[in-house]
PDB file of C-alpha atoms and ligand atoms in Angstrom:
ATOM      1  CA  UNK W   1     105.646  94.416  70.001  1.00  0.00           C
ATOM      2  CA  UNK W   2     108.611  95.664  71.818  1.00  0.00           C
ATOM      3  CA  UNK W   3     110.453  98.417  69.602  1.00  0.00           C
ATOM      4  CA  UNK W   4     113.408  95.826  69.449  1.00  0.00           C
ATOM      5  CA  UNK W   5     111.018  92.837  67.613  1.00  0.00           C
ATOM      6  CA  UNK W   6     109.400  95.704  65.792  1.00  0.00           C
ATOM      7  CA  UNK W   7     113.303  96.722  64.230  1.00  0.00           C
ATOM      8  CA  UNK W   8     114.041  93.543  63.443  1.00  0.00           C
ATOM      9  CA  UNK W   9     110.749  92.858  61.580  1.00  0.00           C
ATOM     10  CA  UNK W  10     111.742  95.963  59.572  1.00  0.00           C
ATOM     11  CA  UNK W  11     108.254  97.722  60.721  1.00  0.00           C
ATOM     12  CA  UNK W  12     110.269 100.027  63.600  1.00  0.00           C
ATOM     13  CA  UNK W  13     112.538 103.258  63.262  1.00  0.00           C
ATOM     14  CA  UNK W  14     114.871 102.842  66.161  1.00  0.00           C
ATOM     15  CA  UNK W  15     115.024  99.682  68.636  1.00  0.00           C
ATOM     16  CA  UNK W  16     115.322 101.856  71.589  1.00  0.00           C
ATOM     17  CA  UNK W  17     113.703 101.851  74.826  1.00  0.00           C
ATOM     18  CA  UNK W  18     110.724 105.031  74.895  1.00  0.00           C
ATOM     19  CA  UNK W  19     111.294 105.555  78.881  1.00  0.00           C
ATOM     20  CA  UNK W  20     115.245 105.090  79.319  1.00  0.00           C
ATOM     21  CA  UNK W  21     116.561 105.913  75.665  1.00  0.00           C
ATOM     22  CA  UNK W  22     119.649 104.438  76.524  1.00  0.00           C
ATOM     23  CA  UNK W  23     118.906 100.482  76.323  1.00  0.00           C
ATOM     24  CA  UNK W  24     117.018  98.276  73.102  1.00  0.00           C
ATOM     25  CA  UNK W  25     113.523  97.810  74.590  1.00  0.00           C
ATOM     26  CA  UNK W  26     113.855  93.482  74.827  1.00  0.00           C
ATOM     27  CA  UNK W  27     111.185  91.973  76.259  1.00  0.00           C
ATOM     28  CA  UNK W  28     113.083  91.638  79.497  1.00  0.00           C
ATOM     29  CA  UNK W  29     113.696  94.860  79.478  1.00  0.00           C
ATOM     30  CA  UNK W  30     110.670  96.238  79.165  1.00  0.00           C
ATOM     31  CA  UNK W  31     109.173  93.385  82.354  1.00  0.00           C
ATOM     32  CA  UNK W  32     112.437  93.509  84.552  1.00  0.00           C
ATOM     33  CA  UNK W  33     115.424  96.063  83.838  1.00  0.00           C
ATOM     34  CA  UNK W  34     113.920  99.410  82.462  1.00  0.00           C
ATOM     35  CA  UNK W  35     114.983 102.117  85.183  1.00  0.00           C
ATOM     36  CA  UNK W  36     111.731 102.741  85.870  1.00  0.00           C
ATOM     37  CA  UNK W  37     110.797  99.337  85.891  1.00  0.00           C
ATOM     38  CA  UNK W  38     113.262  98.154  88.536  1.00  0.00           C
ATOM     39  CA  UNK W  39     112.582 100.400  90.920  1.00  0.00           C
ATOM     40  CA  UNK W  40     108.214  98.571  91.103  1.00  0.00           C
ATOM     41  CA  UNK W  41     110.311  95.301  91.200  1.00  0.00           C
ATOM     42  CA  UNK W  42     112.585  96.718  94.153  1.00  0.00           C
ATOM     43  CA  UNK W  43     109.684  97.534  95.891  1.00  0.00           C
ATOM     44  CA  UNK W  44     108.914  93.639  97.221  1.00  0.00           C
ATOM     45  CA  UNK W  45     112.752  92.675  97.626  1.00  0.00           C
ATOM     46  CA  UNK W  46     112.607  89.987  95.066  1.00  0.00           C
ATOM     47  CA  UNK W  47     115.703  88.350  95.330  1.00  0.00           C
ATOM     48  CA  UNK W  48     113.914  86.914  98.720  1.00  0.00           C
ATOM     49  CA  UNK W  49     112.081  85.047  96.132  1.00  0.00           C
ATOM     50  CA  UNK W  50     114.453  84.332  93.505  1.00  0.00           C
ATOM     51  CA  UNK W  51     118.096  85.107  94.278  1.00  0.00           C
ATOM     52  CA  UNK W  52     118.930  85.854  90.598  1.00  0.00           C
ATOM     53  CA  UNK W  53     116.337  87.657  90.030  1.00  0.00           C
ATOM     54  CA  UNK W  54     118.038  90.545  87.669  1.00  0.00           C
ATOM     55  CA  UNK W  55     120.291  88.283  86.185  1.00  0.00           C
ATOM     56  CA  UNK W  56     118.173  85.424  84.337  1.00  0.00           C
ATOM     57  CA  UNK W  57     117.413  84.727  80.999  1.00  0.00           C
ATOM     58  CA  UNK W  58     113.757  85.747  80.086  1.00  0.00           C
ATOM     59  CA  UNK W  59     112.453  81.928  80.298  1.00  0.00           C
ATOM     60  CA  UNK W  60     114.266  81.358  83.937  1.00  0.00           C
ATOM     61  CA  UNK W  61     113.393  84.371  85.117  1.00  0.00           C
ATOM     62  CA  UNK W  62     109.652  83.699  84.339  1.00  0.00           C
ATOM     63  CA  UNK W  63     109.692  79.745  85.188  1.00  0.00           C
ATOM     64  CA  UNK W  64     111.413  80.366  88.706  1.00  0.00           C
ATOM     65  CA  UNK W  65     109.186  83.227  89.699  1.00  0.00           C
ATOM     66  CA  UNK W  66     105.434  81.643  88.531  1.00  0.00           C
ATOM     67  CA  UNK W  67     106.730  78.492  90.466  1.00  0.00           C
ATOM     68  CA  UNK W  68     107.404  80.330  93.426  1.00  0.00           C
ATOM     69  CA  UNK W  69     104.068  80.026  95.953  1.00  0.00           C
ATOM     70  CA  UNK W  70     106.151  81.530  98.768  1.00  0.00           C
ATOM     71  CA  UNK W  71     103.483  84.027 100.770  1.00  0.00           C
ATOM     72  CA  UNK W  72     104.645  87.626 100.485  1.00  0.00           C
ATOM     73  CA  UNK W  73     104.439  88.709 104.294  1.00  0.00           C
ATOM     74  CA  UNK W  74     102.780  91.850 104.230  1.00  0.00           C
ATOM     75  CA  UNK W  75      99.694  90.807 101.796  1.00  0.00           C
ATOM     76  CA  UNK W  76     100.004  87.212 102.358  1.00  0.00           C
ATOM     77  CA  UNK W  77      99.539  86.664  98.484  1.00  0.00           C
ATOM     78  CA  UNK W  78     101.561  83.915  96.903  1.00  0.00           C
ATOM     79  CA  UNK W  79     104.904  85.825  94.720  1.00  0.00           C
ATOM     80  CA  UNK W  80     103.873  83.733  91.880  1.00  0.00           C
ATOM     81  CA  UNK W  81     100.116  85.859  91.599  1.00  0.00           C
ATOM     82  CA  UNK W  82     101.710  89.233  92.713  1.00  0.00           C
ATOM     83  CA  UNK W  83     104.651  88.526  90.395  1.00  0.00           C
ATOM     84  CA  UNK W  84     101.896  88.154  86.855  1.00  0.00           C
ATOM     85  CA  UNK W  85      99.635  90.851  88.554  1.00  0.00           C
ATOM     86  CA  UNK W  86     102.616  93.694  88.297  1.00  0.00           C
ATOM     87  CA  UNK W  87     103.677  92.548  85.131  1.00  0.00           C
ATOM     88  CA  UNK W  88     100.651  92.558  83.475  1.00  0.00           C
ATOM     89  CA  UNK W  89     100.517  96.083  84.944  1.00  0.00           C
ATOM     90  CA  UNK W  90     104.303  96.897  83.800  1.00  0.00           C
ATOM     91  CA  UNK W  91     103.131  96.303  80.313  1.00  0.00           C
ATOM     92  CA  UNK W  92     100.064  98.532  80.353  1.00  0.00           C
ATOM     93  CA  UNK W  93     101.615 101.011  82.423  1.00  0.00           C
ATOM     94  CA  UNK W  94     104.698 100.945  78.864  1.00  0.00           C
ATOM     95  CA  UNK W  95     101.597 100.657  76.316  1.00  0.00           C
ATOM     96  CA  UNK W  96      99.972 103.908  78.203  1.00  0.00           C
ATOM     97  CA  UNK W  97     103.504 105.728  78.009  1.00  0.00           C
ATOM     98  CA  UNK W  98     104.252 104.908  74.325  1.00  0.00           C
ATOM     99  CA  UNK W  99     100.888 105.022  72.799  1.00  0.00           C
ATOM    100  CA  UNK W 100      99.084 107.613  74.948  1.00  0.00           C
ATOM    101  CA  UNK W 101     101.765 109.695  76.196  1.00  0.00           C
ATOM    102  CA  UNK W 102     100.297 109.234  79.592  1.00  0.00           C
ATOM    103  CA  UNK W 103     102.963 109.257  82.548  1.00  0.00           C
ATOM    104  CA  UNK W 104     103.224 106.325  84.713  1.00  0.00           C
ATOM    105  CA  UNK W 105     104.837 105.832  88.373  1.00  0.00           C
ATOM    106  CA  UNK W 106     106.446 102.899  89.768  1.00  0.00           C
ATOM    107  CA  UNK W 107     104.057 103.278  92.875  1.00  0.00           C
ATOM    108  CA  UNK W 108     100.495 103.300  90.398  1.00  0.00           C
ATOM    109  CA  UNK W 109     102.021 100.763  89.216  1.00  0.00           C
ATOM    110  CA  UNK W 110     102.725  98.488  92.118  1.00  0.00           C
ATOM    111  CA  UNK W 111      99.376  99.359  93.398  1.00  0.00           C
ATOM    112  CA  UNK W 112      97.321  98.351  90.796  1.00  0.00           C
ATOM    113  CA  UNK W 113      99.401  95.363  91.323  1.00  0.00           C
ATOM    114  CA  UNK W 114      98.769  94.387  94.571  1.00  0.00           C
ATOM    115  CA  UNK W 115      95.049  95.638  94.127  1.00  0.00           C
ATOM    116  CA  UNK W 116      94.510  93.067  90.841  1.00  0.00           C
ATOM    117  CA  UNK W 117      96.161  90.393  92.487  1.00  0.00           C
ATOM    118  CA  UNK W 118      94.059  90.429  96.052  1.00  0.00           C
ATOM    119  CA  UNK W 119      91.079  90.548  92.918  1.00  0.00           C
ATOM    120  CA  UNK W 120      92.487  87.123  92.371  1.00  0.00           C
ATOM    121  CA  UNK W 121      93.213  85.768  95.824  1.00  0.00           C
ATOM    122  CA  UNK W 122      89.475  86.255  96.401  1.00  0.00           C
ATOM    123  CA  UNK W 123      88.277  85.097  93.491  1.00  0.00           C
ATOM    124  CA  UNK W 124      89.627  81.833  94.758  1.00  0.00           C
ATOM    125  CA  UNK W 125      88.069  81.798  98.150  1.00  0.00           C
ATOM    126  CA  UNK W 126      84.764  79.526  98.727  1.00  0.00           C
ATOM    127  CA  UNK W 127      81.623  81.408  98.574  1.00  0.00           C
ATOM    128  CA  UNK W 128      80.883  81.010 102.291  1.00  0.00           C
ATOM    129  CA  UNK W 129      84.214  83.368 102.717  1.00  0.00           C
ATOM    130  CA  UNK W 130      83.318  85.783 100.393  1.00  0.00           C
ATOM    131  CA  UNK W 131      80.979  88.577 100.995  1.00  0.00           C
ATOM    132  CA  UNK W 132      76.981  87.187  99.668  1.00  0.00           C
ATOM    133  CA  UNK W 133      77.136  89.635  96.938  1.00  0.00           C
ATOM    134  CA  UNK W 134      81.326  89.604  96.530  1.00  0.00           C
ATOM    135  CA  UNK W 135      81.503  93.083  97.440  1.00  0.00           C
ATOM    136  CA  UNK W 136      84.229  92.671 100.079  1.00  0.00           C
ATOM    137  CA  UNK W 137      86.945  93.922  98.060  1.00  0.00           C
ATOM    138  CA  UNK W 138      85.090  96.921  97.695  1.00  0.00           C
ATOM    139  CA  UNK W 139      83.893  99.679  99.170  1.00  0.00           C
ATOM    140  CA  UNK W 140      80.332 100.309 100.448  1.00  0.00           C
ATOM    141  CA  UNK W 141      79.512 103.843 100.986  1.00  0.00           C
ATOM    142  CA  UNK W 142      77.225 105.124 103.808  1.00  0.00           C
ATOM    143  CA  UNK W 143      73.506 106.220 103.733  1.00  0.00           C
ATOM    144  CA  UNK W 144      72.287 109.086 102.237  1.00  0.00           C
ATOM    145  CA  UNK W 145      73.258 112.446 103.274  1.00  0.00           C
ATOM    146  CA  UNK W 146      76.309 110.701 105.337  1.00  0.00           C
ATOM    147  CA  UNK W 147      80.110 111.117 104.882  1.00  0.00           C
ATOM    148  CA  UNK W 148      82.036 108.236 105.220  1.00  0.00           C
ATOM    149  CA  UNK W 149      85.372 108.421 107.087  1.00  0.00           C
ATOM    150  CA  UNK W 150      87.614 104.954 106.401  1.00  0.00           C
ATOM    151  CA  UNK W 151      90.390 104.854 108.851  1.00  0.00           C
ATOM    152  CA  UNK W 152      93.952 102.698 109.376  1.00  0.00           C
ATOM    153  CA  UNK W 153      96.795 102.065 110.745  1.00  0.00           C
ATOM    154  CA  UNK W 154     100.224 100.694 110.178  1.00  0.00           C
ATOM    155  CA  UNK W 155     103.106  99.818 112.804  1.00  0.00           C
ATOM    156  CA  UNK W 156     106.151  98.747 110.919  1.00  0.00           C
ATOM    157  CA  UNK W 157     107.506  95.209 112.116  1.00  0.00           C
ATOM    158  CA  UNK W 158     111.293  96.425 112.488  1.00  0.00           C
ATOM    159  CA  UNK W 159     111.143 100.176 114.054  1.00  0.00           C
ATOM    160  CA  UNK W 160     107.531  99.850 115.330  1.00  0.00           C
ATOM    161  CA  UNK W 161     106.921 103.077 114.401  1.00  0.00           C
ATOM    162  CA  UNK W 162     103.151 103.634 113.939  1.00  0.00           C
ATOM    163  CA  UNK W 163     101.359 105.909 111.016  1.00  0.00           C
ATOM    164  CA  UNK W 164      97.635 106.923 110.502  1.00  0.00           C
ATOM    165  CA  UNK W 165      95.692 107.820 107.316  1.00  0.00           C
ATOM    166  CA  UNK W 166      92.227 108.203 106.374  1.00  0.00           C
ATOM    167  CA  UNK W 167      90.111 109.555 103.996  1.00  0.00           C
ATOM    168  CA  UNK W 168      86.648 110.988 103.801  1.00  0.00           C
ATOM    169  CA  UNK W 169      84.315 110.381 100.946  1.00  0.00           C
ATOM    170  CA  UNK W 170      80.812 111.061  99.748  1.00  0.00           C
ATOM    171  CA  UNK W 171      78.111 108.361  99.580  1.00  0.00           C
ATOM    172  CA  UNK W 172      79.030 107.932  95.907  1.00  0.00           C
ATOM    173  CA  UNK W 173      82.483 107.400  96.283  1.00  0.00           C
ATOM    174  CA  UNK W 174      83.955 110.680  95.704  1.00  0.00           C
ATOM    175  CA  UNK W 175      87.311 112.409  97.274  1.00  0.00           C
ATOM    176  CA  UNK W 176      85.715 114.602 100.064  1.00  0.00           C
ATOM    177  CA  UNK W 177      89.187 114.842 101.564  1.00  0.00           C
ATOM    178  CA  UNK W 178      92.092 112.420 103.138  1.00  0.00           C
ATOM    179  CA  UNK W 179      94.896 112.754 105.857  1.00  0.00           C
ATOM    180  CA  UNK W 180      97.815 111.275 107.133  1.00  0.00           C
ATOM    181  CA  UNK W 181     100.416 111.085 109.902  1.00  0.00           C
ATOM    182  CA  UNK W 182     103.167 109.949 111.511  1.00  0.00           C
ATOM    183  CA  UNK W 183     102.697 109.243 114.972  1.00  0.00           C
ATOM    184  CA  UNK W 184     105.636 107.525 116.872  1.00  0.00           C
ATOM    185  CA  UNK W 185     106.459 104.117 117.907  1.00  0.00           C
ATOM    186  CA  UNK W 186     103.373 102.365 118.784  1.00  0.00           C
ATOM    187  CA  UNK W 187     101.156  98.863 119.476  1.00  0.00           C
ATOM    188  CA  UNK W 188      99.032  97.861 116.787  1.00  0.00           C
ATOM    189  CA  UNK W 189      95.854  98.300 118.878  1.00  0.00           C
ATOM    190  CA  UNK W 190      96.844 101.844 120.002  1.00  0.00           C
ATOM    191  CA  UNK W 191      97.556 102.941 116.269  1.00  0.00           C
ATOM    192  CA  UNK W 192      94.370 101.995 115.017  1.00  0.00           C
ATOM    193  CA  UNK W 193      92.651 103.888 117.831  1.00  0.00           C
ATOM    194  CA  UNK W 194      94.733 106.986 117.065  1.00  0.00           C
ATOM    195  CA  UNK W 195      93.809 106.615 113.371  1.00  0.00           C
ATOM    196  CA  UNK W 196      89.597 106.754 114.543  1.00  0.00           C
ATOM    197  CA  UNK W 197      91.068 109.676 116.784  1.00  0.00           C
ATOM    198  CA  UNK W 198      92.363 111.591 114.849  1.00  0.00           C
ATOM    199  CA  UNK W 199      89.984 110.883 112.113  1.00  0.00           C
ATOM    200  CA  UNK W 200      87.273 111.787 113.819  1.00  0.00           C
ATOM    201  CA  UNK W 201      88.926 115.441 114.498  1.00  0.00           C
ATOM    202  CA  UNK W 202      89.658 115.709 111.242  1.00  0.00           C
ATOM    203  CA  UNK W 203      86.156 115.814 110.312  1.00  0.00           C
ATOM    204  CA  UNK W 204      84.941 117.386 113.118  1.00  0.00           C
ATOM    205  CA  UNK W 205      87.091 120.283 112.252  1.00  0.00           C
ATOM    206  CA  UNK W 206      85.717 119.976 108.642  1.00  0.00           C
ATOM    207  CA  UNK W 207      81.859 120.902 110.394  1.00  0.00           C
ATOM    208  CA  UNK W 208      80.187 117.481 108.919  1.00  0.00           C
ATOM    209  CA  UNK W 209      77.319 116.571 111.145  1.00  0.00           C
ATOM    210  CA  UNK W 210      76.574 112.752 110.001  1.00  0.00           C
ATOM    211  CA  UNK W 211      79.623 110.976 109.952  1.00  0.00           C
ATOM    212  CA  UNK W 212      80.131 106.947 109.445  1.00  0.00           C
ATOM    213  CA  UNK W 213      83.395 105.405 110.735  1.00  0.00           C
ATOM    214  CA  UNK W 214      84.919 102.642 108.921  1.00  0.00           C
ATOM    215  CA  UNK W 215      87.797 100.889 110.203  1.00  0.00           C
ATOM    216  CA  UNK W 216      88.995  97.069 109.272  1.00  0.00           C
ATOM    217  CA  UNK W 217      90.501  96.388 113.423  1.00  0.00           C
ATOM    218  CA  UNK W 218      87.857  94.623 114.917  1.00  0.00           C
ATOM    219  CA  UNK W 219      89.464  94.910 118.076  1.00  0.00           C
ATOM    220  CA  UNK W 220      89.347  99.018 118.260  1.00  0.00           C
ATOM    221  CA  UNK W 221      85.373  98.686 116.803  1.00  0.00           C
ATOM    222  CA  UNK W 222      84.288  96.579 119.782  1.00  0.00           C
ATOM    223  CA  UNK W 223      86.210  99.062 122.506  1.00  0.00           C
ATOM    224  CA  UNK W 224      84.845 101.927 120.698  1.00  0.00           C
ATOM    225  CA  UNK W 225      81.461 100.503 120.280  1.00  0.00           C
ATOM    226  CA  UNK W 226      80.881  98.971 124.210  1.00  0.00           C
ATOM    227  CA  UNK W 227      78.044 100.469 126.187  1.00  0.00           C
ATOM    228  CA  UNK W 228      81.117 101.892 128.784  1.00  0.00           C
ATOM    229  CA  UNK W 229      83.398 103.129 126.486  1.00  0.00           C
ATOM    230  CA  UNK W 230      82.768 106.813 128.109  1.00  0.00           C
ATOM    231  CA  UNK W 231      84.058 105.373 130.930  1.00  0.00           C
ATOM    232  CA  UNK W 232      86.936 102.879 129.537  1.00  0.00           C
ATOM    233  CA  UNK W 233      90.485 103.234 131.432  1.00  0.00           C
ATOM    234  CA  UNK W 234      92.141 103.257 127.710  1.00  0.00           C
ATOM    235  CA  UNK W 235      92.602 106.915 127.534  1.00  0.00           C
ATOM    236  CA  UNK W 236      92.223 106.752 123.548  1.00  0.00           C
ATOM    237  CA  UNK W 237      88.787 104.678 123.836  1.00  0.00           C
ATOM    238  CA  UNK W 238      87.810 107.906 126.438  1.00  0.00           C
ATOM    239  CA  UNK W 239      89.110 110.572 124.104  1.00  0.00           C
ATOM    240  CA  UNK W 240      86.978 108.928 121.083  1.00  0.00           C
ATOM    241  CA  UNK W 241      84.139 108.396 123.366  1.00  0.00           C
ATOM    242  CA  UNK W 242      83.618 111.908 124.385  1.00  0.00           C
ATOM    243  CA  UNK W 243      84.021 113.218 120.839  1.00  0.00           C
ATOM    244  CA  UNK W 244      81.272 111.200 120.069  1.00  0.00           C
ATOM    245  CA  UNK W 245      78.833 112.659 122.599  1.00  0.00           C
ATOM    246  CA  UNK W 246      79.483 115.889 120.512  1.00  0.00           C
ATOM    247  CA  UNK W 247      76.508 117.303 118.829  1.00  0.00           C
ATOM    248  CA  UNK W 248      76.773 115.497 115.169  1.00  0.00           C
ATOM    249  CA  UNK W 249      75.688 111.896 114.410  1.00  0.00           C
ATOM    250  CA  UNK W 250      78.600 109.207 114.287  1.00  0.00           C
ATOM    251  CA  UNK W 251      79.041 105.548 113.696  1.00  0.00           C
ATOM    252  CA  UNK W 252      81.717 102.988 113.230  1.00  0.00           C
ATOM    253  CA  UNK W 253      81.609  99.823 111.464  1.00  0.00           C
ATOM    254  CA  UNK W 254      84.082  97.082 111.353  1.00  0.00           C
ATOM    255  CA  UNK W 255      85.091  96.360 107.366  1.00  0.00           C
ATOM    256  CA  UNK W 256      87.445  93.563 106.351  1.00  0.00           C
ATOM    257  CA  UNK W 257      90.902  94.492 105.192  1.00  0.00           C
ATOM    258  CA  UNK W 258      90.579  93.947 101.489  1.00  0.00           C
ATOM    259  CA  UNK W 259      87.377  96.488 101.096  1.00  0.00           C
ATOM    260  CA  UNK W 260      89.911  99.294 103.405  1.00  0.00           C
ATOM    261  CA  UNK W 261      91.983  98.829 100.848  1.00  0.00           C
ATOM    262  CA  UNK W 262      92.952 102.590 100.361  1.00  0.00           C
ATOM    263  CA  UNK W 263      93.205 103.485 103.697  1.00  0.00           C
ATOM    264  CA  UNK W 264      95.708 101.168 104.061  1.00  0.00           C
ATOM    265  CA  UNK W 265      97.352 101.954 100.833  1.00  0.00           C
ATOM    266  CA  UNK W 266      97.586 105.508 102.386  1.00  0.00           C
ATOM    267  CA  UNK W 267      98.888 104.680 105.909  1.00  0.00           C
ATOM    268  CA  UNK W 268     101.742 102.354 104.616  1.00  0.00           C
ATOM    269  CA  UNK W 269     102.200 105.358 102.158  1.00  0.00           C
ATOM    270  CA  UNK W 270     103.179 107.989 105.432  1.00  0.00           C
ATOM    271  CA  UNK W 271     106.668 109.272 105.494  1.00  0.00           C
ATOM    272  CA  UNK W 272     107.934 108.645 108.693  1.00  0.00           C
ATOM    273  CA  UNK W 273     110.588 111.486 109.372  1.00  0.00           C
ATOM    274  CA  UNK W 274     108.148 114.179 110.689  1.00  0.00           C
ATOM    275  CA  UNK W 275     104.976 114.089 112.400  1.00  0.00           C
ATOM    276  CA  UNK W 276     103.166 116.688 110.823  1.00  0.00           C
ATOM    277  CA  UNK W 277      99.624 116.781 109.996  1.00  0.00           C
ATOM    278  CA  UNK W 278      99.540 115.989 106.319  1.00  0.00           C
ATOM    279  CA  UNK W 279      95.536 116.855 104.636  1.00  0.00           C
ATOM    280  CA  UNK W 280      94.717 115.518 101.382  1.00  0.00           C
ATOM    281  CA  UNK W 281      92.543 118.140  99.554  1.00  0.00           C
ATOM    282  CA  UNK W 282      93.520 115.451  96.504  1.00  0.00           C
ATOM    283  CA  UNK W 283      93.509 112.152  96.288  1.00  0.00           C
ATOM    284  CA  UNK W 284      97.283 110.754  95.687  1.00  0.00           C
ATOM    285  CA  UNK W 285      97.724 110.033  91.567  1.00  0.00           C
ATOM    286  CA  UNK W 286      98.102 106.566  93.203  1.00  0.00           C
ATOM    287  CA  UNK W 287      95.013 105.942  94.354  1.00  0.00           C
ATOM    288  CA  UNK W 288      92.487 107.507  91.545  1.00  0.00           C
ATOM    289  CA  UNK W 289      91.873 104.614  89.379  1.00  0.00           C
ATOM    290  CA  UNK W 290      91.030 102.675  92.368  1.00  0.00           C
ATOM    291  CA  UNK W 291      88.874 105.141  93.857  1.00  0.00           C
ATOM    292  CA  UNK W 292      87.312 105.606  90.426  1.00  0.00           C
ATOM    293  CA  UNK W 293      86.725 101.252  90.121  1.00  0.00           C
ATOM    294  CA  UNK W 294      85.406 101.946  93.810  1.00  0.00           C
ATOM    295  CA  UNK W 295      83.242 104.449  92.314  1.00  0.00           C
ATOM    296  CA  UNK W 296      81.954 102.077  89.647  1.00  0.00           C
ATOM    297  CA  UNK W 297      81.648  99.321  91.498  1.00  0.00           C
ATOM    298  CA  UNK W 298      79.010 100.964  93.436  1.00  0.00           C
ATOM    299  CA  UNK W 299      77.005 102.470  90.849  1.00  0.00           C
ATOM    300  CA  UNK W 300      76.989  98.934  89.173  1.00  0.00           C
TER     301      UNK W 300
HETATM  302 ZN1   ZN R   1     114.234 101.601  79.371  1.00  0.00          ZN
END
């Protein structure tokens, strides 16, 4: 119960709000109007989905926004299932706050969001889409005795500036290291070749000698993969080429989007003000419990 129910059932001290301490902790305000709970909402501009958005009563608010199937652009996920996906998360992220002390941030939060509610999308696809064992939400680590380097890109749709992340991890899922980068205003294609670029230096530079490329743009695979890519006129597709015909062992696999998922999570995560070299020794808070259900999902 929220401490506001609990107060009037006579079982609570105080019917204030644990995170803010300035507001009773409603039900609404707990789910929509908390500080620290606005700022996940603001995330996904939501008045795009429901102009009053901050201003409904508790039923409205949830009627209008688990009737609204518009796609959200950047996942294409229906509002309505990333709308119950963060909320559910709101209210463990409060529980884990008040009960176990633990801190929560708005962007775990909205992560675990988006990650629970792409569970969901796929859960509804027909089997012949899925993966044949439903691992494509997931990641599948390399061979034995291989690091595995997931790579991606992201151009944003209004300054077209381009950033690059990746991160390198053992075959059983753990945090090896990561990067990321700002590089400039880009194409698509071009991006995602900079990301296997500069991915591969990264690891080069790190002195691993068996090294497995994972990157969800098909497009970039096949260039980097064609018999003539030593000799392609794409200077990138060259660059990546000769690094190849270094002495270590490298491949690169095309992966679908949803099992890149933290790559991608990392590149959109790049600030875009400097292009300096950023290296992960540690995983972002962010992106632990998903490398850690990564983690189990493999050794299931
Ligand atoms: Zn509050």
């Amino acid at each position: 119960m929220t401490n506001l129910e609990r107060r009037r059932r006579s079982v609570g001290r105080h019917p204030y709000c644990t995170t803010c301490d300035t507001h009773d902790e409603s039900t609404l305000h707990v789910l929509r109007d908390c500080k620290f709970v606005r700022e996940v909402w603001l995330y996904f501009s939501p008045a795009v989905y429901s102009p009053t958005f901050f201003t409904e009563s508790l039923q409205a608010w949830l009627l209008s926004n688990i009737n609204c199937h518009d796609l959200v652009s950047d996942y294409s996920i229906p509002w309505s299932t990333i709308f119950v996906s963060i909320l559910w998360q709101l209210w463990k992220a409060r529980n884990e706050h008040v009960f176990n002390s633990i801190p929560q941030s708005p962007t775990a939060v909205w992560n675990k969001g988006i990650f629970w509610a792409r569970c969901d999308m796929e859960s509804f696809l027909p089997p012949l889409i899925r993966s044949p064992d439903s691992r494509s939400l997931h990641w599948t680590g390399p061979e034995p005795g291989w690091v595995c380097l997931n790579v991606d890109a992201t151009v944003s749709a209004s300054t077209s500036f381009g950033s690059v992340a990746g991160l390198l991890l053992d075959q059983i899922g753990s945090w090896l290291s990561g990067f990321q980068k700002a590089i400039g205003v880009l194409q698509p294609l071009q991006a995602e070749l900079w990301a296997v670029l500069i991915g591969l230096l990264f690891v080069w530079d790190q002195g691993f000698v068996f090294v497995q490329i994972q990157s969800d743009c098909a497009e970039a695979v096949k260039l980097i993969k064609a018999d003539n890519a030593y000799m392609s006129p794409i200077s990138l597709v060259h660059a990546i080429a000769a690094l190849r015909q270094k002495a270590w062992a490298t491949k690169i696999t095309w992966i679908p989007r949803t099992s890149n998922f933290l790559a991608d999570m990392l590149a959109k995560s790049v600030d875009p003000s400097s292009t300096d070299f950023h290296e992960l020794d540690e995983p972002p808070v962010a992106l632990m419990s998903l490398l850690s259900m990564d983690a189990l999902h493999l050794s299931l």
